[in-house]
Tab-separated table of C-alpha atoms in Angstrom:
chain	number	residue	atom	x	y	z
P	260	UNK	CA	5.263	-26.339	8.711
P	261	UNK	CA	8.099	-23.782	7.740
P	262	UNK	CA	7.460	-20.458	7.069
P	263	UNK	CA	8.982	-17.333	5.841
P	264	UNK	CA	7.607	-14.260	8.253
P	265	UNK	CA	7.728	-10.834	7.024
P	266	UNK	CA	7.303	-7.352	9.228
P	267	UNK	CA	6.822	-4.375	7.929
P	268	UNK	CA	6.494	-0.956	10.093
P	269	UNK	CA	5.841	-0.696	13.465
P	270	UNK	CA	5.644	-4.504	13.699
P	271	UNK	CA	8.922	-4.919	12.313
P	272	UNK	CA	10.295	-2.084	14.937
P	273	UNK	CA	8.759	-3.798	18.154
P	274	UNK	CA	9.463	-7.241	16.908
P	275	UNK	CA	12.974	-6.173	15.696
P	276	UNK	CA	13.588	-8.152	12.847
P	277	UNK	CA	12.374	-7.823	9.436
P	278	UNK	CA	11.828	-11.686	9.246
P	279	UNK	CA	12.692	-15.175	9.709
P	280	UNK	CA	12.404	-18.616	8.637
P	281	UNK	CA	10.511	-20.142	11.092
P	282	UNK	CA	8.767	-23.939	12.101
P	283	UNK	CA	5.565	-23.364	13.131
P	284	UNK	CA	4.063	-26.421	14.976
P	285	UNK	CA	0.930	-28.009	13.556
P	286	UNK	CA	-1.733	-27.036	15.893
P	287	UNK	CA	-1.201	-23.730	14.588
P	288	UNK	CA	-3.908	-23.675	11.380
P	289	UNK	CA	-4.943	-19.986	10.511
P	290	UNK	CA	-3.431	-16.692	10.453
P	291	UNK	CA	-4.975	-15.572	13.628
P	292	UNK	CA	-3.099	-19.052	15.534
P	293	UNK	CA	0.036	-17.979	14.243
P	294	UNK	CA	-0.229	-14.673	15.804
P	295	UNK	CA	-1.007	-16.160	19.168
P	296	UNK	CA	1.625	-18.392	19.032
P	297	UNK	CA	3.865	-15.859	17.954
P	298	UNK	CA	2.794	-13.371	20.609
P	299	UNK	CA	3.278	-16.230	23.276
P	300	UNK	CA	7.339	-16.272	22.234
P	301	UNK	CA	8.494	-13.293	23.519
P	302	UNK	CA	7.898	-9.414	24.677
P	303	UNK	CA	8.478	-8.361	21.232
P	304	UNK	CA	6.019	-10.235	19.448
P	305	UNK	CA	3.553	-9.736	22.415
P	306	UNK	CA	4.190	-6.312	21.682
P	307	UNK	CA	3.898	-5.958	18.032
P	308	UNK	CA	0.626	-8.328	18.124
P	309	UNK	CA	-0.425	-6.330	21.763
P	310	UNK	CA	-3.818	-5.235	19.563
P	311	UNK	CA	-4.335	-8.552	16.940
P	312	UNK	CA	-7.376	-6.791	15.783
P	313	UNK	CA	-5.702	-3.911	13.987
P	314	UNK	CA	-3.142	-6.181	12.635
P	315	UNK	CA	-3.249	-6.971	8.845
P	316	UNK	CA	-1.884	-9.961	7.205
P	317	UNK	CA	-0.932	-11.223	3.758
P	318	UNK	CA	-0.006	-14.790	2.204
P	319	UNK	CA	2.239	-15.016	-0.817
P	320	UNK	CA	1.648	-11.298	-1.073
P	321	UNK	CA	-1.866	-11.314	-1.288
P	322	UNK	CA	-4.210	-9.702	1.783
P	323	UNK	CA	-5.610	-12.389	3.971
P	324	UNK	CA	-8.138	-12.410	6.742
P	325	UNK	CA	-7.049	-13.739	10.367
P	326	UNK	CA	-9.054	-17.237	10.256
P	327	UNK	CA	-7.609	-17.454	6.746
P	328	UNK	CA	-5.992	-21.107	6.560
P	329	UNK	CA	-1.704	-21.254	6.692
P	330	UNK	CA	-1.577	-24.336	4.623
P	331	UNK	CA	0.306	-24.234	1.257
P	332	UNK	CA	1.528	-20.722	2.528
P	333	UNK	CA	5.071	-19.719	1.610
P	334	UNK	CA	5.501	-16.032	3.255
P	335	UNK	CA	3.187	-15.204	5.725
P	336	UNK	CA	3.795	-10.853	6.336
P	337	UNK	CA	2.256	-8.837	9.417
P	338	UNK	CA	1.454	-4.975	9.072
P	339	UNK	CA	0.054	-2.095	10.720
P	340	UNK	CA	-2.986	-0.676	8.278
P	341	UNK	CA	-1.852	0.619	5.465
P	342	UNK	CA	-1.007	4.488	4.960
P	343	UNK	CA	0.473	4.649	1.368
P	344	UNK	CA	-0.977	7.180	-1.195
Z	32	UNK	CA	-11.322	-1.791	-25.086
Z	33	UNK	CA	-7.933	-2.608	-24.461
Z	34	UNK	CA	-5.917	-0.625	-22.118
Z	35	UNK	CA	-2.593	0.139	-21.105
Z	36	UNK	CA	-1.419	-0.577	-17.280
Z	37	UNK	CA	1.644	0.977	-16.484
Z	38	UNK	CA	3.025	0.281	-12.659
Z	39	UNK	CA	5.778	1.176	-11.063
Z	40	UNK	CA	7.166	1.605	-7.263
Z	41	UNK	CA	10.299	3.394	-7.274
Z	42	UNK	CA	12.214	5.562	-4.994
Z	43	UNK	CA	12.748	8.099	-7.561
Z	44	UNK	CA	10.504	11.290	-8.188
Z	45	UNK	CA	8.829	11.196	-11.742
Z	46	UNK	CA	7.522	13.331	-14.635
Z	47	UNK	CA	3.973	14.400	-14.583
Z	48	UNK	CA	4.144	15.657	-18.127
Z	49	UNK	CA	5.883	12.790	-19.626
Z	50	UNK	CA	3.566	10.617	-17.897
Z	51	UNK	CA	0.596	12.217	-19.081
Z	52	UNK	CA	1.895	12.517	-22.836
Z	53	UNK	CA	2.683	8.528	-22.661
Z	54	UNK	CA	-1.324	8.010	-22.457
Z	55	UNK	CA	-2.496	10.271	-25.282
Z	56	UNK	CA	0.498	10.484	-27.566
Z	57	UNK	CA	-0.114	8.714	-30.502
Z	58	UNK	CA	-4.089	8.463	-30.077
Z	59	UNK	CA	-6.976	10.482	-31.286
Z	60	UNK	CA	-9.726	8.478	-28.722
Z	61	UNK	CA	-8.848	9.922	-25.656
Z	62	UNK	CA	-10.816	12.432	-25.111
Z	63	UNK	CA	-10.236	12.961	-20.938
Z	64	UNK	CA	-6.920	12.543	-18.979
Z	65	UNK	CA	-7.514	12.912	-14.995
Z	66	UNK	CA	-3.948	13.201	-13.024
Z	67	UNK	CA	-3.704	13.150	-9.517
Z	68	UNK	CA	-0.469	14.169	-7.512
Z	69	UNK	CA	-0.197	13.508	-4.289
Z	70	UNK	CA	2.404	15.442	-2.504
Z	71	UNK	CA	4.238	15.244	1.132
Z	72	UNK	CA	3.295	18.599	3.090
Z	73	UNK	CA	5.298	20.346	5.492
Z	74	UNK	CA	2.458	20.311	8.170
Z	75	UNK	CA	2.518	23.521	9.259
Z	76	UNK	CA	5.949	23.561	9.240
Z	77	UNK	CA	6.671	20.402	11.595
Z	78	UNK	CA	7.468	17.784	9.108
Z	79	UNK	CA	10.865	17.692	7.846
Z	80	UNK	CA	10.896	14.184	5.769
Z	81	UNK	CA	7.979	11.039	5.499
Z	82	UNK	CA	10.172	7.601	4.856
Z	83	UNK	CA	7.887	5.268	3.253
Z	84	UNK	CA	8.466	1.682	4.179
Z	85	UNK	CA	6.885	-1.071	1.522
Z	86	UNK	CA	6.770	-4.482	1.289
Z	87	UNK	CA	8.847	-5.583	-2.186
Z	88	UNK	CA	6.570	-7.728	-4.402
Z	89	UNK	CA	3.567	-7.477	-2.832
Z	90	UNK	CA	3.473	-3.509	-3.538
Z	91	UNK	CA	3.468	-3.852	-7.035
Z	92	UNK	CA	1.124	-7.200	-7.176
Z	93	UNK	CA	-1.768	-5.359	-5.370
Z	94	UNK	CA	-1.668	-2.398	-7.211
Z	95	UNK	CA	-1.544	-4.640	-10.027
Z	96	UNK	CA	-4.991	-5.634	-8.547
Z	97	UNK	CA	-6.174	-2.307	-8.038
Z	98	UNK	CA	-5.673	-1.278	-11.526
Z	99	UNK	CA	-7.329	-4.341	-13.016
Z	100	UNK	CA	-10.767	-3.589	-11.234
Z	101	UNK	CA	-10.302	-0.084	-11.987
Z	102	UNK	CA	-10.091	-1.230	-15.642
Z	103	UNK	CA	-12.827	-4.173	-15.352
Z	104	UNK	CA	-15.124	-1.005	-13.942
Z	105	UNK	CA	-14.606	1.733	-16.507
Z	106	UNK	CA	-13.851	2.422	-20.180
Z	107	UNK	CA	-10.085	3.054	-20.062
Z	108	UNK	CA	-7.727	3.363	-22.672
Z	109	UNK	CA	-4.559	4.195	-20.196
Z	110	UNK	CA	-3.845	3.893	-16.666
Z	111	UNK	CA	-0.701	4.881	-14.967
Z	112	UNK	CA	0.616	3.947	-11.317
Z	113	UNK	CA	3.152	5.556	-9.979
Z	114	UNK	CA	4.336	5.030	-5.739
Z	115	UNK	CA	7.283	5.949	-4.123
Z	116	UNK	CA	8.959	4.780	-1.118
Z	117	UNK	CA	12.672	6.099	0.364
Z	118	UNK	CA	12.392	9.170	2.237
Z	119	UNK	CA	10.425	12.427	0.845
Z	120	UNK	CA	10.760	15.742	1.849
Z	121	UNK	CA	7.888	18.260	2.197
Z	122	UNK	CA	6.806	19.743	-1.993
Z	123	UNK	CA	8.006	16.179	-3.499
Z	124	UNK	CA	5.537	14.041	-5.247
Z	125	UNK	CA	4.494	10.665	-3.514
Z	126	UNK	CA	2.416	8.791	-5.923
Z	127	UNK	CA	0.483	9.744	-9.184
Z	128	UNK	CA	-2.526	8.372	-10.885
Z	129	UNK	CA	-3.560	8.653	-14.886
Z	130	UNK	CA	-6.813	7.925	-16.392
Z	131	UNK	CA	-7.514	8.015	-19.464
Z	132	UNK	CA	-10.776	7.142	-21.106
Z	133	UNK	CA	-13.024	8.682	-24.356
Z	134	UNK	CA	-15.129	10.233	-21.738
Z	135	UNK	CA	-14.519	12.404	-18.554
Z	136	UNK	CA	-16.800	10.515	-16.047
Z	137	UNK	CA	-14.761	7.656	-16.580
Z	138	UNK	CA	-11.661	9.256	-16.200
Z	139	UNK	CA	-12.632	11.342	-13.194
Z	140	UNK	CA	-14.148	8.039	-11.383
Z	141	UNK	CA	-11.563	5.769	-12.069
Z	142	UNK	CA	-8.250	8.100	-10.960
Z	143	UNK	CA	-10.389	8.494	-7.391
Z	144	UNK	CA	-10.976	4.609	-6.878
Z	145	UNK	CA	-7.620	4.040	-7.836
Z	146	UNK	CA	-6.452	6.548	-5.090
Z	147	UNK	CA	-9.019	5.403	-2.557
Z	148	UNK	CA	-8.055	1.902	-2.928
Z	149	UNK	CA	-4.252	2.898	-2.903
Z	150	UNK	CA	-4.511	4.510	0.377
Z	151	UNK	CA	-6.004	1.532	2.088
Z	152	UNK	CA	-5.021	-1.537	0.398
Z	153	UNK	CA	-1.121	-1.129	-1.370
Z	154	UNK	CA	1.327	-1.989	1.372
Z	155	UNK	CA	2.937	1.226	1.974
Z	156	UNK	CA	3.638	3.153	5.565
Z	157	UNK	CA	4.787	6.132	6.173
Z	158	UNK	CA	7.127	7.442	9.196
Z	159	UNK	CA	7.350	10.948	10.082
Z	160	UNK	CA	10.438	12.490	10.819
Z	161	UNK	CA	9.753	15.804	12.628
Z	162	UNK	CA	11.666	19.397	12.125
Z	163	UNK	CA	14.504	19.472	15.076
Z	164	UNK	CA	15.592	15.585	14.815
Z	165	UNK	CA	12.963	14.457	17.004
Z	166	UNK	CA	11.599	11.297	16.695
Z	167	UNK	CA	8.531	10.932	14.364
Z	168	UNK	CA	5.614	8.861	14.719
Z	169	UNK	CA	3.925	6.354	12.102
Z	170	UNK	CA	1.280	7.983	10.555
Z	171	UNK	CA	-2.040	6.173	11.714
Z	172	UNK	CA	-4.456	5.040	9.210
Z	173	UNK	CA	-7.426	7.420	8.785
Z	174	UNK	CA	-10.550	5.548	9.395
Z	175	UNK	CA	-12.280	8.385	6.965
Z	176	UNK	CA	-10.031	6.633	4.290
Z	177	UNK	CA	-11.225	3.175	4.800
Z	178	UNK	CA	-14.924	4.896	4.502
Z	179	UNK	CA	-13.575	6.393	1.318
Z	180	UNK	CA	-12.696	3.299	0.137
Z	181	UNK	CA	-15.967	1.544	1.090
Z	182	UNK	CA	-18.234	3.720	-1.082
Z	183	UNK	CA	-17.169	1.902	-4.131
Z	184	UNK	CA	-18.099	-1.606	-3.122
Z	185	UNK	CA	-20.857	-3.289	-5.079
Z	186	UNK	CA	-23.863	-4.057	-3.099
């Protein structure tokens, strides 16, 4: 399955990248595989996804829980909570 | 009753008065406007800027969402959304919300879900950037927020 990723904050600072395309391989299923996987890659991702609890998702721009199924996603985006307002 | 959303994320400030004449001008059934400001504060003097990151598309979608419950919940005739992002410096507005309904309690109610919800659900961070150039931190979500927030599920 390809993906567009998006990070946002300090995700995006530890990862250090704002996105990608990526090919995720089919075991991966939910939102909370994908950050496993992810974390698995490198010392970045480990880092950003060091505390997967606090870490919010979305799908196609809509909020999404972490055993939320990937398929038919487009853009999957990782976030710190949110502090707008 | 049929009411007007206005959204908009911008980096620009914006007009509290012209956004407040925009939902009664014109109409003789509002009878309560509630306007919130939120500003950036100098924290005691330590805060120079806040940069506030958001996520294009989405931003405006879930606010978007926000709005429609707010509108689905109470008797609105108006409701204005206004977020910035870019970097703000302490006095500047951040984001305003306008309600405007035939009746106060309405008004009053939905400007403070609409806030509530903003706070914990429209995908906006901000970074500090602290008086001196050093190197700010990003602001931490405020668990008090999320309870905030919580009050105004249905049971």
């Amino acid at each position: 399955m390809s993906l567009e990723l998006r990070y946002f904050a300090w995700v995006r600072e530890r990862i250090g990248s704002p996105g990608e395309n990526i090919d995720v391989p089919s075991e991966v299923t939910t939102v909370g595989d994908l950050i496993s996987w992810l974390s698995s890659k490198d010392e970045g991702y480990a880092a950003a996804f060091a505390e997967p609890d606090i870490i919010r998702a979305a799908i196609d721009h809509e909020h999404a829980d972490h055993d939320t199924a990937l398929a038919g996603a487009k853009e999957v985006a990782f976030f710190p909570p949110m502090t707008g307002g | 009753m049929s009411c007007t959303i206005r959204i908009r994320i911008q980096p620009q400030s914006f007009d509290i008065e012209e956004e407040s004449s925009r939902l009664t001008e014109g109409r003789s059934d509002v009878g309560a406007l509630v306007t919130f400001t939120g500003y950036c504060r100098d924290e005691g003097g330590t805060l120079a800027a806040l940069t506030l990151e958001h996520y294009p598309g989405m931003a405006e979608a879930e606010i978007s969402r926000i709005a429609e419950e707010a509108v689905a919940r109470w008797p609105l005739s108006g409701l204005t959304a206004i977020h910035r992002h870019g970097r703000i410096v302490p006095g500047e507005p951040i984001v305003l919300v306008a309600a405007a309904s035939s009746h106060r309690q309405a008004a009053f109610e939905a400007a403070s879900f609409m806030m509530d919800y903003l706070k914990t659900r429209a995908p906006f961070w901000k970074k500090e950037e602290r008086v001196g150039d050093q190197e700010g931190d990003w602001v931490q979500a405020k668990a008090v927020d999320d309870a905030a927030a919580g009050r105004w599920q249905k049971p």
